[in-house]
XYZ file of N, CA and C in Angstrom:
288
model
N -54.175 6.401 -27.959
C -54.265 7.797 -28.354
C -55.733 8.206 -28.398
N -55.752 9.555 -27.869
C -57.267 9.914 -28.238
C -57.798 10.489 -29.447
N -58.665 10.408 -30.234
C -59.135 10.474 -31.127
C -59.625 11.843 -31.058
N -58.903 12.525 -32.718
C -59.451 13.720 -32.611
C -60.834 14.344 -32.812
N -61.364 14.071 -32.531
C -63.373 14.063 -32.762
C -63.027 13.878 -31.100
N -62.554 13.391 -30.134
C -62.794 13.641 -28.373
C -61.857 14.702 -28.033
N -60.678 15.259 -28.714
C -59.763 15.774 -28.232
C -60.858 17.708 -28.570
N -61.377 17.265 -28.942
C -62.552 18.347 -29.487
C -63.565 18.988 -28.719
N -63.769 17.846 -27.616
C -64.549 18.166 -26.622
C -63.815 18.663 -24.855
N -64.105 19.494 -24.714
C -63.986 20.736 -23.882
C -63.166 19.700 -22.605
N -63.715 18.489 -21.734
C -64.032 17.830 -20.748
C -62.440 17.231 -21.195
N -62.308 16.328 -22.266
C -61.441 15.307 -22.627
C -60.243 16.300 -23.036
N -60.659 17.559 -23.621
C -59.438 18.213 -24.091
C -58.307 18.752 -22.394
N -59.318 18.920 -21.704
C -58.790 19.604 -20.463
C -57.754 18.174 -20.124
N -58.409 17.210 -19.806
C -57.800 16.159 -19.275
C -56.452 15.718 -19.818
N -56.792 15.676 -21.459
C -55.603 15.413 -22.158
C -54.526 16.252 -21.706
N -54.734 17.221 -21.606
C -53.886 18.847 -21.006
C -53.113 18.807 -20.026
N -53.806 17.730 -18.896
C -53.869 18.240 -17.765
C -52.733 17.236 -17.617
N -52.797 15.591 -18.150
C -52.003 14.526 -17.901
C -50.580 15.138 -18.611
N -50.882 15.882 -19.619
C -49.561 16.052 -20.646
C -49.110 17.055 -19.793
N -49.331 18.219 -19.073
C -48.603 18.932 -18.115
C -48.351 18.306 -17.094
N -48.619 17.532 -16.434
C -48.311 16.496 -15.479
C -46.980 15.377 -15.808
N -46.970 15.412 -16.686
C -45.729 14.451 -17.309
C -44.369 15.413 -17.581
N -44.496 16.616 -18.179
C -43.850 17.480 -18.451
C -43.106 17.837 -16.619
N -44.198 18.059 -15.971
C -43.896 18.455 -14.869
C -42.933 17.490 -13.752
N -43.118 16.166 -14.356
C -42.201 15.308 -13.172
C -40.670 15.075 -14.217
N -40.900 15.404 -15.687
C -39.963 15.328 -16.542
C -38.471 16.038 -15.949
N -39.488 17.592 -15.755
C -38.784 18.461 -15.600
C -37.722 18.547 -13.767
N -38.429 17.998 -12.624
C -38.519 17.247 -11.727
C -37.427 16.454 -11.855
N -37.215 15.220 -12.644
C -36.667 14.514 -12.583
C -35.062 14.823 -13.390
N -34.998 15.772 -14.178
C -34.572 16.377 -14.594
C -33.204 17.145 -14.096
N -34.238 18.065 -12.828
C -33.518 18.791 -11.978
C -32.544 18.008 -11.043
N -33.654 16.969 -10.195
C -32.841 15.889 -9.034
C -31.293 15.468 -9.963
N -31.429 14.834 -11.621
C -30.281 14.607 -11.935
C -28.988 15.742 -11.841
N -29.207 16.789 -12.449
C -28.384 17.867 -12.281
C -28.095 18.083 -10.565
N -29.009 17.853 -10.099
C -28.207 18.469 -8.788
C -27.560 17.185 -8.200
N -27.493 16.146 -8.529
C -26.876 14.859 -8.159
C -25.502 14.408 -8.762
N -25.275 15.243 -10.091
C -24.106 15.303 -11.111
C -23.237 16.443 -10.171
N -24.184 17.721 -9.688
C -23.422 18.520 -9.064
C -22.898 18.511 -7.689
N -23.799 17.096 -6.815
C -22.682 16.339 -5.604
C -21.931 15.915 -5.806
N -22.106 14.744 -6.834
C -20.880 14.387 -7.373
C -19.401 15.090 -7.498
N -19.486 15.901 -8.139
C -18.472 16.337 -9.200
C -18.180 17.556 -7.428
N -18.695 17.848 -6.847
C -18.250 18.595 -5.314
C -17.583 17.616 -4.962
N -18.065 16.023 -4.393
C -17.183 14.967 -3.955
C -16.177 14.815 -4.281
N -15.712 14.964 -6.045
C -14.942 14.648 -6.357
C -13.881 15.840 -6.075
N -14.406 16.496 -6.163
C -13.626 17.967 -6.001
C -13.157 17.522 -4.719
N -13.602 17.336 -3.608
C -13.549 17.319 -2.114
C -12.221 15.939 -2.062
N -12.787 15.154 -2.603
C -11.553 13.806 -2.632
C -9.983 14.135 -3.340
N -10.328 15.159 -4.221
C -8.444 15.389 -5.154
C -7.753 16.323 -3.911
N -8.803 17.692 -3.222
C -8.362 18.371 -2.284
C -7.278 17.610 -1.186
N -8.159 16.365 -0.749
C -7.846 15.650 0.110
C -6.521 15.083 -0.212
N -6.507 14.004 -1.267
C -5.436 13.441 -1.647
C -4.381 14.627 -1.842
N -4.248 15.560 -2.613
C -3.338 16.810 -2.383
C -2.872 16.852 -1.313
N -3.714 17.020 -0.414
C -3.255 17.738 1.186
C -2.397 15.927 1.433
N -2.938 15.190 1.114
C -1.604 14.430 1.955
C -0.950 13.992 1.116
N -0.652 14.163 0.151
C 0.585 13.946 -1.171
C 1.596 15.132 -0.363
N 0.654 16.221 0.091
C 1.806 17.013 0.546
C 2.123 17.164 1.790
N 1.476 16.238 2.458
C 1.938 15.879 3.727
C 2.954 14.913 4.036
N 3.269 14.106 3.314
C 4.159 13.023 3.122
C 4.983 13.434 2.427
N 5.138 14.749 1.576
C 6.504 15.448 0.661
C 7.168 15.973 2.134
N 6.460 16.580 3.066
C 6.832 16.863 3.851
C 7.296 16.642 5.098
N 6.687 15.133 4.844
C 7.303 14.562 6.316
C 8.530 14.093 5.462
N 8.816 13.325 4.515
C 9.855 12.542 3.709
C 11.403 13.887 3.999
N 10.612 15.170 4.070
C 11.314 16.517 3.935
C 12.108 16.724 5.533
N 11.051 16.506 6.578
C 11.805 16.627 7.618
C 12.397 15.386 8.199
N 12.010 14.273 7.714
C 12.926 13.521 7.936
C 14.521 13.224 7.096
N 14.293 13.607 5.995
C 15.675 13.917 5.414
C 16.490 15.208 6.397
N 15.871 16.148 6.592
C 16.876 17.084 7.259
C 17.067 16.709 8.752
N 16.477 15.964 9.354
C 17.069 15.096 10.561
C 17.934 14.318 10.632
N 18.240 13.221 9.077
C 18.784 12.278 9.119
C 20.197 13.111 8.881
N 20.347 13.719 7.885
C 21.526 14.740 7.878
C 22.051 15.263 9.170
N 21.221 16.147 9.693
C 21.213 16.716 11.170
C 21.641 15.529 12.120
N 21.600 14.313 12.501
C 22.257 13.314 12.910
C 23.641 13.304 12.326
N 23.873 12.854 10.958
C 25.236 12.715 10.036
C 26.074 13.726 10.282
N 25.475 14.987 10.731
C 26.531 15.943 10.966
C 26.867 15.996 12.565
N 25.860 15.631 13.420
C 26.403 15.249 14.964
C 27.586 14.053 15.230
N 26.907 13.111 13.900
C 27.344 12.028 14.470
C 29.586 12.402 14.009
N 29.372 13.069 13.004
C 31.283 13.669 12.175
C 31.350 14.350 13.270
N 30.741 15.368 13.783
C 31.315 16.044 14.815
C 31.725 15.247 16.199
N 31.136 14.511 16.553
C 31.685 13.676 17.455
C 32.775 12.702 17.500
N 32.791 12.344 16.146
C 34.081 11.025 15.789
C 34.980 13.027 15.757
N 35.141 13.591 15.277
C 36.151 14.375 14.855
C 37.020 14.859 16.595
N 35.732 15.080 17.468
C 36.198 15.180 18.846
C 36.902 14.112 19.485
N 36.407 12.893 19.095
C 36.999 11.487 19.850
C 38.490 11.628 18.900
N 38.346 12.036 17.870
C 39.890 12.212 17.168
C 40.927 13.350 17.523
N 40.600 14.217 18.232
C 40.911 15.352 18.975
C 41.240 14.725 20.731
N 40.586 13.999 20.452
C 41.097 13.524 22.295
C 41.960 12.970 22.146
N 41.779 11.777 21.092
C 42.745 10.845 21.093
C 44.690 11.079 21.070
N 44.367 11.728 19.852
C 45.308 12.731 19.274
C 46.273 13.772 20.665
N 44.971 14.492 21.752
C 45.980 15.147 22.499
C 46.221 13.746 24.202
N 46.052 12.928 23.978
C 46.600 12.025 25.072
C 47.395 10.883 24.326
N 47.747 11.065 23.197
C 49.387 10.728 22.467
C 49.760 11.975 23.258
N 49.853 12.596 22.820
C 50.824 13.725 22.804
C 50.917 13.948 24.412
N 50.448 13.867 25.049
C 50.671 13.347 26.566
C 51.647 12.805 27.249
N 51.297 11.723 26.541
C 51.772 10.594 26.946
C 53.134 10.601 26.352
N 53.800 11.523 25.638
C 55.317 11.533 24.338
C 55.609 12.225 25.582
């Protein structure tokens, strides 16, 4: 520490001044870089839930059209046994 009997003199007072605004100044500096590094962050993170969303709901939706296909089959597939039961049915009756 400097002694107040030098902090008195004009030369040493400036200096003292000059280092203590200099410290303040990379404080403040260092300060800022954190905040704007909390505020990539927390964008990333923002950017990563977006993401996961979009394919949580991409997969609701494929799970979605593949259920209404598999149905859409189940109902080709009754309609066809119901026809093979319709054929069958009129070549008895044919054949009586």
């Amino acid at each position: 520490m400097l002694a107040p009997y030098l902090l008195s003199k004009p030369i040493v007072s400036a200096m003292h001044m000059s280092a203590a605004s200099s410290r303040e100044k990379k404080k403040k500096k260092k300060e800022e870089e954190e905040e704007e590094e909390e505020e990539e962050e927390g964008e990333e993170k923002k950017e990563e839930e977006e993401e996961e969303e979009g394919k949580k709901e991409e997969e609701k939706e494929d799970e979605e059209g593949e259920e209404k296909e598999r149905k859409r089959r189940e109902v080709e597939e009754e309609d066809e046994e119901k026809k093979e039961g319709k054929k069958r049915r009129s070549r008895r009756k044919k054949r009586i």
